[in-house]
Short mmCIF file of C-alpha atoms in Angstrom, two decimals:
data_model
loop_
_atom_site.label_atom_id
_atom_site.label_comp_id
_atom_site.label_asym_id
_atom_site.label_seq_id
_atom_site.Cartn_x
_atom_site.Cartn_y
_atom_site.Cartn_z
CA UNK G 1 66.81 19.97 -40.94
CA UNK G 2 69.45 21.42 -42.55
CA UNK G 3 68.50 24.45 -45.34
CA UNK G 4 69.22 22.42 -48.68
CA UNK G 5 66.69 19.78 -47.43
CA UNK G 6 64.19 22.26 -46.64
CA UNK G 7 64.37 23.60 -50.31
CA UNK G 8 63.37 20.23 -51.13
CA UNK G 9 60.57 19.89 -49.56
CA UNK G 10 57.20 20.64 -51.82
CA UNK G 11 55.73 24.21 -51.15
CA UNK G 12 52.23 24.54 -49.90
CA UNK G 13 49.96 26.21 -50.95
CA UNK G 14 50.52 25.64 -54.53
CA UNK G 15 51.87 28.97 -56.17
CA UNK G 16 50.45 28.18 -59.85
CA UNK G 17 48.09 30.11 -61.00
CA UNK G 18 45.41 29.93 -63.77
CA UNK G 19 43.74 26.38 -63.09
CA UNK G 20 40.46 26.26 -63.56
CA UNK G 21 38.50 27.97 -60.58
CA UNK G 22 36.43 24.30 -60.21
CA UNK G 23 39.69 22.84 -59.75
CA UNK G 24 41.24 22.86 -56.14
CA UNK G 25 44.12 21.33 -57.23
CA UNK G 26 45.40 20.26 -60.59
CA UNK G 27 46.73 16.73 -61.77
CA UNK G 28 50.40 17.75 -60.95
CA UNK G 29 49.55 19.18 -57.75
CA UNK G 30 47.66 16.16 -56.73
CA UNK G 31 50.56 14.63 -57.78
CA UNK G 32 52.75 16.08 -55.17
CA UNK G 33 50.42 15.85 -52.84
CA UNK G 34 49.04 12.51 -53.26
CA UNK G 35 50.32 10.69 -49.92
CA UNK G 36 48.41 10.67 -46.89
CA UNK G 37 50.67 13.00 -44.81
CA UNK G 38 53.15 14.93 -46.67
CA UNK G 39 55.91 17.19 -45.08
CA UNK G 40 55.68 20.42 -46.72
CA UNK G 41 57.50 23.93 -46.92
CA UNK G 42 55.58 27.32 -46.00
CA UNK G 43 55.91 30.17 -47.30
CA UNK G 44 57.53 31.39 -43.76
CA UNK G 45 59.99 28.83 -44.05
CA UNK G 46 58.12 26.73 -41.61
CA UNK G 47 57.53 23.40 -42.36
CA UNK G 48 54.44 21.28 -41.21
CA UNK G 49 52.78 18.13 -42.04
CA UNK G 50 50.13 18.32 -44.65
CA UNK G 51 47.37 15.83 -44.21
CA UNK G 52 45.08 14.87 -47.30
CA UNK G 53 42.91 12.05 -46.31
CA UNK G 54 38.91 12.36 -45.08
CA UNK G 55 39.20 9.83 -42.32
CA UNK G 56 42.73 11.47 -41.39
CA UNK G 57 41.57 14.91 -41.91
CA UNK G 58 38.33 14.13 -39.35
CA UNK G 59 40.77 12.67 -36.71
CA UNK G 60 43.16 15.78 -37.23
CA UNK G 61 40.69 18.52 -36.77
CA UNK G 62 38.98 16.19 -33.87
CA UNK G 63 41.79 15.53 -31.69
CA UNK G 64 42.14 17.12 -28.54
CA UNK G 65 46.00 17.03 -28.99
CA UNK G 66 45.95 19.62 -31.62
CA UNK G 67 46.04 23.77 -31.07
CA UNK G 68 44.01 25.96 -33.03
CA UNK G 69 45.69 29.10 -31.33
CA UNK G 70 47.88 30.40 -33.94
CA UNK G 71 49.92 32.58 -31.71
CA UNK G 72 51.78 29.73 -29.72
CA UNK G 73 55.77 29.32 -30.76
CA UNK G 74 55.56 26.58 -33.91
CA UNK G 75 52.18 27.06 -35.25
CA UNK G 76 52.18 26.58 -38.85
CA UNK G 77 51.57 29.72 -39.91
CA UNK G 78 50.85 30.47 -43.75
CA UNK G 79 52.25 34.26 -43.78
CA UNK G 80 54.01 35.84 -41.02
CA UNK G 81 52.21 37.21 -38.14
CA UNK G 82 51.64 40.88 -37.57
CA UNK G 83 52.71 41.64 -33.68
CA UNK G 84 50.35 40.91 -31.68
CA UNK G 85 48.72 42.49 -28.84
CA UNK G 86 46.98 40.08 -26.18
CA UNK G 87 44.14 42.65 -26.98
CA UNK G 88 44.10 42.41 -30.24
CA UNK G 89 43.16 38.34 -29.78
CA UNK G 90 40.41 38.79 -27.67
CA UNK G 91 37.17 37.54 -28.45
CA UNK G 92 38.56 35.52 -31.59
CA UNK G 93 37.39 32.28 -30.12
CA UNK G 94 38.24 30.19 -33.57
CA UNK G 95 41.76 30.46 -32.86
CA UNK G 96 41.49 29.33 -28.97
CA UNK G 97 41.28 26.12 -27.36
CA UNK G 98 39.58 24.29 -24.59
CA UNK G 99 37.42 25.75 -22.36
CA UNK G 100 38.44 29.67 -23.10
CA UNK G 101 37.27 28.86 -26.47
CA UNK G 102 33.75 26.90 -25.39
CA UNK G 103 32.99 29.63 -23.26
CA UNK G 104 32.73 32.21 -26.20
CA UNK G 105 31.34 30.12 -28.88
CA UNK G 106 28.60 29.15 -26.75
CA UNK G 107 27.25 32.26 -26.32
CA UNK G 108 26.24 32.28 -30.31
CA UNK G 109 25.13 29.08 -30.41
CA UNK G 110 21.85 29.28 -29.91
CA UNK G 111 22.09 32.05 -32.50
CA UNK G 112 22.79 29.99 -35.03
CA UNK G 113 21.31 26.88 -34.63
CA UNK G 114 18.64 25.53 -37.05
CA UNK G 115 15.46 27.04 -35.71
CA UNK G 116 16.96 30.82 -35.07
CA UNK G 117 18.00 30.97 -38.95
CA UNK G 118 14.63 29.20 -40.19
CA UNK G 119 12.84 32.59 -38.51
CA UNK G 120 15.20 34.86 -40.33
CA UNK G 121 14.36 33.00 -43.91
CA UNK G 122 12.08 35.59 -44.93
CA UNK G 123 14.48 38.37 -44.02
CA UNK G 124 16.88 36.35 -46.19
CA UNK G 125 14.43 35.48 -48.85
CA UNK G 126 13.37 39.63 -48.84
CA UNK G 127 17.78 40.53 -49.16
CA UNK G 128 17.78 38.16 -52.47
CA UNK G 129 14.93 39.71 -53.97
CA UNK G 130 16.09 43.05 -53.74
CA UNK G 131 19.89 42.03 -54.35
CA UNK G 132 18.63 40.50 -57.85
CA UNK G 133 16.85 43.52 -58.60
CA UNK G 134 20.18 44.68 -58.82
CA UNK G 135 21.69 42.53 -60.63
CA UNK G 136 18.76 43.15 -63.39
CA UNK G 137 19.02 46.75 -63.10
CA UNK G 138 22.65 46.31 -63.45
CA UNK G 139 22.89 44.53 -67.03
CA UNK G 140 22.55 42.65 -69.31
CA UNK G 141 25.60 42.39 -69.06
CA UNK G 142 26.64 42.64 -65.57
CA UNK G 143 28.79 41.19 -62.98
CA UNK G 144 27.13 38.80 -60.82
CA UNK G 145 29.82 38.63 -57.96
CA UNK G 146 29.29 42.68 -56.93
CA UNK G 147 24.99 43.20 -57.48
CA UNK G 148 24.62 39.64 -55.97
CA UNK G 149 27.49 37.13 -54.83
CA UNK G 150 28.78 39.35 -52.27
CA UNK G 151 26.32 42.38 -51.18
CA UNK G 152 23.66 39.63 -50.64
CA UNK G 153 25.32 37.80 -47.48
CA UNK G 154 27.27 41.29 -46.55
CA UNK G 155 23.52 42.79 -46.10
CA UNK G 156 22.33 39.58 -43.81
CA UNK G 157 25.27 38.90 -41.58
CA UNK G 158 24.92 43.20 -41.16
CA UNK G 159 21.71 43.00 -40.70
CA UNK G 160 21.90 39.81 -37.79
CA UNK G 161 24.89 41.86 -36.01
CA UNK G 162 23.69 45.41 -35.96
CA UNK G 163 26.22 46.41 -38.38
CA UNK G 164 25.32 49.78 -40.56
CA UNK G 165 25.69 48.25 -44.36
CA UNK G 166 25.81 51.67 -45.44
CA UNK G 167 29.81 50.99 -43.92
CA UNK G 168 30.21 48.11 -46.02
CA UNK G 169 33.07 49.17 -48.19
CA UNK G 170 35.04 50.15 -45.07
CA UNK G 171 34.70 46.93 -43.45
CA UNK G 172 34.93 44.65 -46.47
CA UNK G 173 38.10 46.19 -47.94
CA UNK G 174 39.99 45.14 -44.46
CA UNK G 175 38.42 41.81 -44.15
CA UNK G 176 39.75 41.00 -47.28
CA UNK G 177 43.05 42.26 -46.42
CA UNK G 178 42.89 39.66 -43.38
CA UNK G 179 42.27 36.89 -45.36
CA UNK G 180 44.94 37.71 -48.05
CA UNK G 181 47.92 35.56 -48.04
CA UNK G 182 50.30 38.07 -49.92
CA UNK G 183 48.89 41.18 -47.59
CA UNK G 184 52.45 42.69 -45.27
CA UNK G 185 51.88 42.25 -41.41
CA UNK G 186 52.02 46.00 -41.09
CA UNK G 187 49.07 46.45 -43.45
CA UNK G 188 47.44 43.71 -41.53
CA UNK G 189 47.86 44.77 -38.34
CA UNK G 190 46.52 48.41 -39.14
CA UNK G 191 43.77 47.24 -41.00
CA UNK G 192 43.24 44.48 -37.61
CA UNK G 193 43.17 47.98 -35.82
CA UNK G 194 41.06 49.90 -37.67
CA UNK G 195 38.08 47.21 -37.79
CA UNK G 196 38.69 46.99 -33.81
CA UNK G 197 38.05 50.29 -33.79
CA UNK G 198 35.16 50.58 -35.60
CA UNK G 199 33.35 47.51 -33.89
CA UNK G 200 34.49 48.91 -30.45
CA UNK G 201 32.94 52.32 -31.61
CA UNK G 202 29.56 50.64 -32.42
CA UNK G 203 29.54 47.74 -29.37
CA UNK G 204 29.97 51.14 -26.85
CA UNK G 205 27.14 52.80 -28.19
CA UNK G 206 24.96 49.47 -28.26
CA UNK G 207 26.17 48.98 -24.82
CA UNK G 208 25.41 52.54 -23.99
CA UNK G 209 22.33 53.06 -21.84
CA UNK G 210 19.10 53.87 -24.74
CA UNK G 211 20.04 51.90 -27.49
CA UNK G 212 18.26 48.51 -27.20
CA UNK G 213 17.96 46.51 -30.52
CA UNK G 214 17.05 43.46 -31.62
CA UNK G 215 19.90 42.36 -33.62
CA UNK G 216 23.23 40.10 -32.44
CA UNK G 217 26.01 42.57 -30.88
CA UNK G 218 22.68 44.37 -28.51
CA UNK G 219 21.60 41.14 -27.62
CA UNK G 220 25.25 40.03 -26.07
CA UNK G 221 25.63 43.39 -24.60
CA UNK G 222 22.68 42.91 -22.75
CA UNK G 223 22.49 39.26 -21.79
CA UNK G 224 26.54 38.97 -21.41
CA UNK G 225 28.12 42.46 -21.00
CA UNK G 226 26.34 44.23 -19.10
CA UNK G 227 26.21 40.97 -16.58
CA UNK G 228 29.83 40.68 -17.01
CA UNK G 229 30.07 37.41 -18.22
CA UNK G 230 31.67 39.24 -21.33
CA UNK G 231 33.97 41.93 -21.59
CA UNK G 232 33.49 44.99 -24.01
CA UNK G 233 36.90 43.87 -25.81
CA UNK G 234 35.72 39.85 -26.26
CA UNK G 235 32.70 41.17 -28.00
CA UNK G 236 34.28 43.13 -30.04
CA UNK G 237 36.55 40.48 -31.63
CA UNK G 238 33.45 38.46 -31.71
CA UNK G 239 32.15 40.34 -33.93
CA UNK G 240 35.12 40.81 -36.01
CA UNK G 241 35.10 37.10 -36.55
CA UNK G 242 31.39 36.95 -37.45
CA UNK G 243 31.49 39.95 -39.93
CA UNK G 244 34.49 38.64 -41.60
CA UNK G 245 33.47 35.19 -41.66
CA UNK G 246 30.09 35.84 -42.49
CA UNK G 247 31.48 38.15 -45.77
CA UNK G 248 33.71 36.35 -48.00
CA UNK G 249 32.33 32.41 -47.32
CA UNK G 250 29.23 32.60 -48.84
CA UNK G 251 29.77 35.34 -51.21
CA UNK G 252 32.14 33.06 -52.75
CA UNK G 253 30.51 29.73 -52.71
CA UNK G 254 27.51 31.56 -54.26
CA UNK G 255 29.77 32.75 -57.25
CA UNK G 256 31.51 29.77 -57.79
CA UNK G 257 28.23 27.62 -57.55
CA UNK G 258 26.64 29.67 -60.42
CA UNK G 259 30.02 29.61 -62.53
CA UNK G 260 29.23 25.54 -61.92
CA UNK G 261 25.93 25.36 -62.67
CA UNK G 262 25.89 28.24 -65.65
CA UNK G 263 28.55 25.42 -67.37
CA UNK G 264 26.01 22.71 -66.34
CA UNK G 265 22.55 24.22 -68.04
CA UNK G 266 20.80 21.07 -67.57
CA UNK G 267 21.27 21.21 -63.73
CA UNK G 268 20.91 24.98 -64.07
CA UNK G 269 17.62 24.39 -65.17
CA UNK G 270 16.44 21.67 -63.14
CA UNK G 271 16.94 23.86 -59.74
CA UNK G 272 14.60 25.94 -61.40
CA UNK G 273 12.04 23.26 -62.24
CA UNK G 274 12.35 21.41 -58.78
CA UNK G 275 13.91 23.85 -56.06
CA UNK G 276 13.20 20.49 -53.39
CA UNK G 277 17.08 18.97 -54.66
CA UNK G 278 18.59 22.13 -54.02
CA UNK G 279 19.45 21.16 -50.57
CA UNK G 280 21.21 17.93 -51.45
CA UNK G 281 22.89 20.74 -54.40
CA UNK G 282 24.19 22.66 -51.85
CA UNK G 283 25.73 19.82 -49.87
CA UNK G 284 27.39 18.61 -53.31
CA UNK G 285 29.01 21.93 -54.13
CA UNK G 286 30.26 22.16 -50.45
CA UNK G 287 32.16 19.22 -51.41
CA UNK G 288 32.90 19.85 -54.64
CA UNK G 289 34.23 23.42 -54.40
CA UNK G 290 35.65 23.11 -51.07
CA UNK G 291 36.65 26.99 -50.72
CA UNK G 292 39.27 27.04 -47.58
CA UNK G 293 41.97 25.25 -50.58
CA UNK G 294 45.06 26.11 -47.89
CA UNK G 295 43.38 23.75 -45.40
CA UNK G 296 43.38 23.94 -41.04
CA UNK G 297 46.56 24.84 -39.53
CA UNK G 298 47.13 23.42 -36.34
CA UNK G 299 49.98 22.79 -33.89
CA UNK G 300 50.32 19.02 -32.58
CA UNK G 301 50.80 19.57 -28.50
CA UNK G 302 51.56 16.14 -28.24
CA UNK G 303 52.53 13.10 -29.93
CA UNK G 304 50.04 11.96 -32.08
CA UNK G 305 49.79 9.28 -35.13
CA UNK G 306 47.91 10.39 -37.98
CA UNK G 307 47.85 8.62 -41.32
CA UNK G 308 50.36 6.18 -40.13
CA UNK G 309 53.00 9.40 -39.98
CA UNK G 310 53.69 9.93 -35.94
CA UNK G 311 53.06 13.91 -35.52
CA UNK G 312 55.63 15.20 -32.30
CA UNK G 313 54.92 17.89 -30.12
CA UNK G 314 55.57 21.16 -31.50
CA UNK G 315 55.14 19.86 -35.45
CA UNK G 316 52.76 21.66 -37.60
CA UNK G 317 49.71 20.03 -39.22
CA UNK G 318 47.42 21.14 -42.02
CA UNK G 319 44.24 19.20 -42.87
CA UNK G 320 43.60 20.07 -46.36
CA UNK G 321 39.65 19.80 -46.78
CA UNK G 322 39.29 19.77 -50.57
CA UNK G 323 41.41 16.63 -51.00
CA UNK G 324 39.44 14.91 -47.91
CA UNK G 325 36.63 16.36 -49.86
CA UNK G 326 37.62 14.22 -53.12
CA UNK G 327 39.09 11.12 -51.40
CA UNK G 328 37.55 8.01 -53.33
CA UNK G 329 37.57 6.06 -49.82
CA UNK G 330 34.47 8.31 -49.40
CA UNK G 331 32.69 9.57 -52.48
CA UNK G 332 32.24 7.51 -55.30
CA UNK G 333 33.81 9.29 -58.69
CA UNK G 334 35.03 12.06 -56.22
CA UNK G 335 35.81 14.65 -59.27
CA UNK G 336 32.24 14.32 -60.57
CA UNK G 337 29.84 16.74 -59.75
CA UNK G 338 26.80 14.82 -58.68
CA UNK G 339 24.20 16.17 -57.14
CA UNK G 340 22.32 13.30 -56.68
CA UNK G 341 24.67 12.09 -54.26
CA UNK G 342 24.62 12.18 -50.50
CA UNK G 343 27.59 14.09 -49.92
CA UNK G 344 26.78 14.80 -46.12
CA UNK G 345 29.83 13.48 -45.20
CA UNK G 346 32.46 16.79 -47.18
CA UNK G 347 34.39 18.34 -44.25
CA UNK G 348 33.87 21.88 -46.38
CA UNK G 349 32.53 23.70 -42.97
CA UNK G 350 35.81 22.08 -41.25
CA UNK G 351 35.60 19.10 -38.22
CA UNK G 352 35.94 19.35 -34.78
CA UNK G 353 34.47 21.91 -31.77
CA UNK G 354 35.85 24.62 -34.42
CA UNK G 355 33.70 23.28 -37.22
CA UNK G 356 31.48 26.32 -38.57
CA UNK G 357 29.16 27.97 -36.52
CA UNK G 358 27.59 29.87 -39.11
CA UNK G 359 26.41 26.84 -41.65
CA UNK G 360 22.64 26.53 -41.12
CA UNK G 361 23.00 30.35 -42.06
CA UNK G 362 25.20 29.38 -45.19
CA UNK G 363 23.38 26.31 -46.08
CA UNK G 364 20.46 28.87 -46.21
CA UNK G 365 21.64 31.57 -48.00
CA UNK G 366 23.19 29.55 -50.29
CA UNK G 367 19.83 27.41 -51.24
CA UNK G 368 17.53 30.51 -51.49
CA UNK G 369 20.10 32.15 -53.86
CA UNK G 370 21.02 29.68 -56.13
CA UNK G 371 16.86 28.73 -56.30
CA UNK G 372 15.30 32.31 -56.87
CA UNK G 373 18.70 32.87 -59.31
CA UNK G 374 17.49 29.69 -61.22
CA UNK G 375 13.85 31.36 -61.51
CA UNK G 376 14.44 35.08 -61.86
CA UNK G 377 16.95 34.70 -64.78
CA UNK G 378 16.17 31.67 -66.35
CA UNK G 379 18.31 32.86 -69.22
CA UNK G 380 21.24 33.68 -67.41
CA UNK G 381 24.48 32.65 -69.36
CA UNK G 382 28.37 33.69 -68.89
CA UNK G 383 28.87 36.86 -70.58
CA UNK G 384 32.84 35.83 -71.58
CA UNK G 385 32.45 32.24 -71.93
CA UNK G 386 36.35 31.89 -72.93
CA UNK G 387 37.76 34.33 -70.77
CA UNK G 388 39.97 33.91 -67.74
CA UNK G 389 37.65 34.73 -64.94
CA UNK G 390 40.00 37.16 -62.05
CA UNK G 391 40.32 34.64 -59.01
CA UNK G 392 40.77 35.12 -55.51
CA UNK G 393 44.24 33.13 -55.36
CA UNK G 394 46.36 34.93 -52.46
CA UNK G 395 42.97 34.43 -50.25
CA UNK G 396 42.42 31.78 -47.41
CA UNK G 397 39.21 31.91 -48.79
CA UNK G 398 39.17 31.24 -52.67
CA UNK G 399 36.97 32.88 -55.22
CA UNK G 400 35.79 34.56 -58.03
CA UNK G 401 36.78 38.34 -58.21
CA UNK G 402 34.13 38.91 -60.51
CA UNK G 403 32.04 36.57 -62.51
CA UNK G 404 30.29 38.57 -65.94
CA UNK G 405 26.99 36.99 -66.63
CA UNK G 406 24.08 38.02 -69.26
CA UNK G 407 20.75 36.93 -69.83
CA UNK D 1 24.17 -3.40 -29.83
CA UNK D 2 20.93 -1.98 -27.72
CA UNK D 3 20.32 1.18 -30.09
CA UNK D 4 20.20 3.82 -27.30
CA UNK D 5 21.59 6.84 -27.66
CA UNK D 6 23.76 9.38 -25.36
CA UNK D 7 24.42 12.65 -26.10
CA UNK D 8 27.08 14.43 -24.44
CA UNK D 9 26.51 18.04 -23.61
CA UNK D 10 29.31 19.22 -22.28
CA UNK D 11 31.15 18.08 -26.08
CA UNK D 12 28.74 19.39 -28.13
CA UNK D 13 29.74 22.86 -30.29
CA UNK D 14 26.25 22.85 -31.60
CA UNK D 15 27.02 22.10 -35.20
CA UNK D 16 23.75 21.13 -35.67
CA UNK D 17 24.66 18.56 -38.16
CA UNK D 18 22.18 15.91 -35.57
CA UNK D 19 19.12 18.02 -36.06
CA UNK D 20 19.62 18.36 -39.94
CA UNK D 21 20.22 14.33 -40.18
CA UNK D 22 17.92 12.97 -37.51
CA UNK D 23 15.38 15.85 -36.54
CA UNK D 24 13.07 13.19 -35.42
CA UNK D 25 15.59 12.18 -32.44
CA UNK D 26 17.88 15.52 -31.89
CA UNK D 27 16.69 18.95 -31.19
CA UNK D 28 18.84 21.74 -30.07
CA UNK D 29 17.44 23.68 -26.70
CA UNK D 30 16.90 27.49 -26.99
CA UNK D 31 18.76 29.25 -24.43
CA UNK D 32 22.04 27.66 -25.53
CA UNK D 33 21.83 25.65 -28.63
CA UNK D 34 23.23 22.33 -27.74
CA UNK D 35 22.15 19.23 -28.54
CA UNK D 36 18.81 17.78 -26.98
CA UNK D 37 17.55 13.74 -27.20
CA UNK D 38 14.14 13.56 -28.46
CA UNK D 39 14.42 9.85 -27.73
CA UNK D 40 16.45 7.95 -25.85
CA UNK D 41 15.34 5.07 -27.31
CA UNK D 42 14.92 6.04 -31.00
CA UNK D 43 12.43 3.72 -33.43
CA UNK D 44 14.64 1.44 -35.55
CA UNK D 45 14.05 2.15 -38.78
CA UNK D 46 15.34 5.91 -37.48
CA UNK D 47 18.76 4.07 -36.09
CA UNK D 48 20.72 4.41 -39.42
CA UNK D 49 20.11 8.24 -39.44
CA UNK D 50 21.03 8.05 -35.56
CA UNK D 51 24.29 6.33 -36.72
CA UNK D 52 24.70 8.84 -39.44
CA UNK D 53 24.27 12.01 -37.20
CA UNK D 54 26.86 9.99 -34.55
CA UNK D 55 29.70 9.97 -37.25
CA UNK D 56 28.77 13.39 -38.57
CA UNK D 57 29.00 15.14 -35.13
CA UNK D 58 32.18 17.14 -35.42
CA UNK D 59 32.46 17.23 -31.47
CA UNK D 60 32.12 13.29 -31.15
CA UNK D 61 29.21 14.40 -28.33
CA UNK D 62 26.70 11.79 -29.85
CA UNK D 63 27.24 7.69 -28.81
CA UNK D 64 25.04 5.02 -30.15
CA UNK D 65 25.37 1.64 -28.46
#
């Protein structure tokens, strides 16, 4: 492709900014991105095949035939890399294929399945309480994203790892640098280095002969490191994953979700009144808010046909969950918010062996949150209704910077 | 169309997704989290769900024939 065409080719992610937060993309937007499988510009200059549809989106993310591992020649890659050292990708099983990647996620499994995170409820249950006893000693007014949308999962995933939450503004100023789009590869790389270290500083002494806990990293170290099944380095990018995953997901969904449901009082209220729909809620404003907007990069390995568009070797896709998310072949009224619809079927945690570990944990968080919010502060209303609310715009995972609420 | 059900360990991630839609047919095992058959031979009126947790299983580990 010569340079002129690539000009023409539409950008992804969209650059425009000041849509509605609800909004993953706006009516122009959908516009341009209304086909099936689109080809598409990167902001690297790479181009890759952007694919919109649920059924597509499903076989995408399923298919064998498609890389995860973003540091192969090709990969689609949203902002450039910074350089790499094989170290530095150890342990970061999400972006690994095949087997190498099996072996690692397995271990956490059983961590996260449904039955380990119903016997942590009450420690989650306990971290809400307390985190809106904040938020009332903060205000009225006061901003709901830093007493409640983001310490509350920052205390539980700390608490489940063995992390020190008294380090929390050390560790969650770099994972949002790793998750901004706009962030320079140097800045990236150091901030990549400096989390490595601290994790590595924290696994050792877990590892270290004495200190026995009950919490995540101790358990591996025991059951994996110190039988060798695991090296000190793969757990520490483990846990690099998990903290920074386990950070900015939730924290965002649950400030969104109120922003949602503070515009919808009648639903506000009913949550309130019967806390039983709130996990059909939750599955709704998975769909509805679908927070990784930039979609799944992956790199096609070999040929493969997806939406009727034939994807070569060495092409880039992106499945773009928040338009599978709305695709009318799927949900009926797809830009409604309906909560009384079975919307099991949103690809919001992703598709495939890479699809989230950590949702029974989110689905949780998320439904004791948004319930014992509902009940605590019945009154709660947005503090600057007309506003433009700061968003999260440059991150792979979008948000509300802040969200002012009274009551 | 018999209505029995396979479950493919070696696929599954452990999502979970089979135990939140059918928890009367899959169960997860816990030393490693991956999916367990309750029933090999689930009761019909639980075959829709069956069908359900089939198409929702991100790893495709779940077969209903």
């Amino acid at each position: 492709m010569t340079p002129a065409a690539l000009t023409d080719l539409p950008l992804w992610p969209p650059t425009n900014l000041g849509r509605d937060p609800l909004v993953p993309l706006d009516a122009g937007e959908r516009d341009r991105f209304d086909a099936p499988v689109t080809k598409v510009r990167l902001p690297t200059d790479a181009t890759a095949w952007l694919v919109t549809r649920h059924a597509d989106v499903r076989q995408l993310l399923r298919h064998p035939g498609f890389s995860a591992d973003l540091t192969r020649p090709g990969f689609p890659l949203l902002r450039a890399l910074p350089p790499e050292s094989l170290s530095d990708r150890r342990g970061g099983f999400i972006r690994m294929d095949g087997i190498e990647h099996s072996r690692l996620r397995r271990m956490l499994t059983a961590e996260f399945m449904i039955k380990s995170i119903r016997r942590i409820e009450p420690l989650i249950r306990q971290t809400v309480e307390s985190t809106l006893d904040d938020l009332r000693d903060a205000g009225p007014p006061a901003d709901l994203v830093a007493t409640f949308a983001l310490p509350l999962p920052s205390m539980v995933i700390c608490h489940l790892l063995g992390v020190p939450y008294a380090d929390h503004d050390f560790f969650q100023l770099r994972s949002r640098t790793l998750l901004d789009r706009s962030a320079a590869p140097e800045l990236v790389r150091t901030h990549v280095g400096e989390l490595r270290d601290y994790l590595h500083g924290l696994v050792e002494a877990k590892c270290a002969a004495g200190d026995r806990g009950d919490d995540l990293l101790s358990r591996l170290a025991r059951d994996r490191v110190d039988t060798g099944e695991l090296a000190v380095d793969e757990l520490v990018g483990m846990a690099l994953l998990l903290l920074i995953a386990g950070h900015e997901t939730t924290a965002n969904m649950i400030g969104l979700s109120t922003l949602l449901l503070l515009r919808e009082p009648d639903r506000y209220a009913a949550l309130r009144d019967d806390p039983d729909q709130a996990e059909t809620l939750v599955e709704e404003l998975l769909r509805y808010l679908s927070i990784v907007r930039t979609g799944l990069p992956r790199l096609a390995l070999e040929d493969v046909e997806v939406g009727g568009q034939l994807i070569r070797a060495g092409e880039g896709a992106i499945a773009v969950l928040s338009t599978a998310n709305r695709d009318a072949a799927v949900f009926d009224g797809p830009d409604e918010f309906d909560p009384y619809r079975q919307a099991h079927q949103h690809v919001a945690f992703g598709f495939g062996v890479h699809q989230c570990i950590g949702q029974p944990l989110a689905r949780a968080e998320l439904r004791i949150a948004l319930v014992e919010l509902a009940r605590r502060f019945p009154g709660l209303r947005l503090a600057a209704p007309d506003g433009p609310l700061p968003t999260r715009d440059n991150s792979i995972v979008f948000g509300l910077d802040a969200l002012p609420v009274t009551w | 169309m018999t209505g029995r059900v396979r479950v493919d360990r070696d696929r599954c991630c452990g999502s979970g997704n089979c135990v939140v839609t059918a928890p009367e047919v899959f169960d997860q095992d816990d030393e490693e989290g991956l999916v367990l058959l309750r029933f090999t031979a689930p009761a019909p009126e639980t075959l829709a769900l069956v069908r359900r947790a089939a198409d929702l299983c991100p790893a495709g580990a779940i077969t209903v024939e």
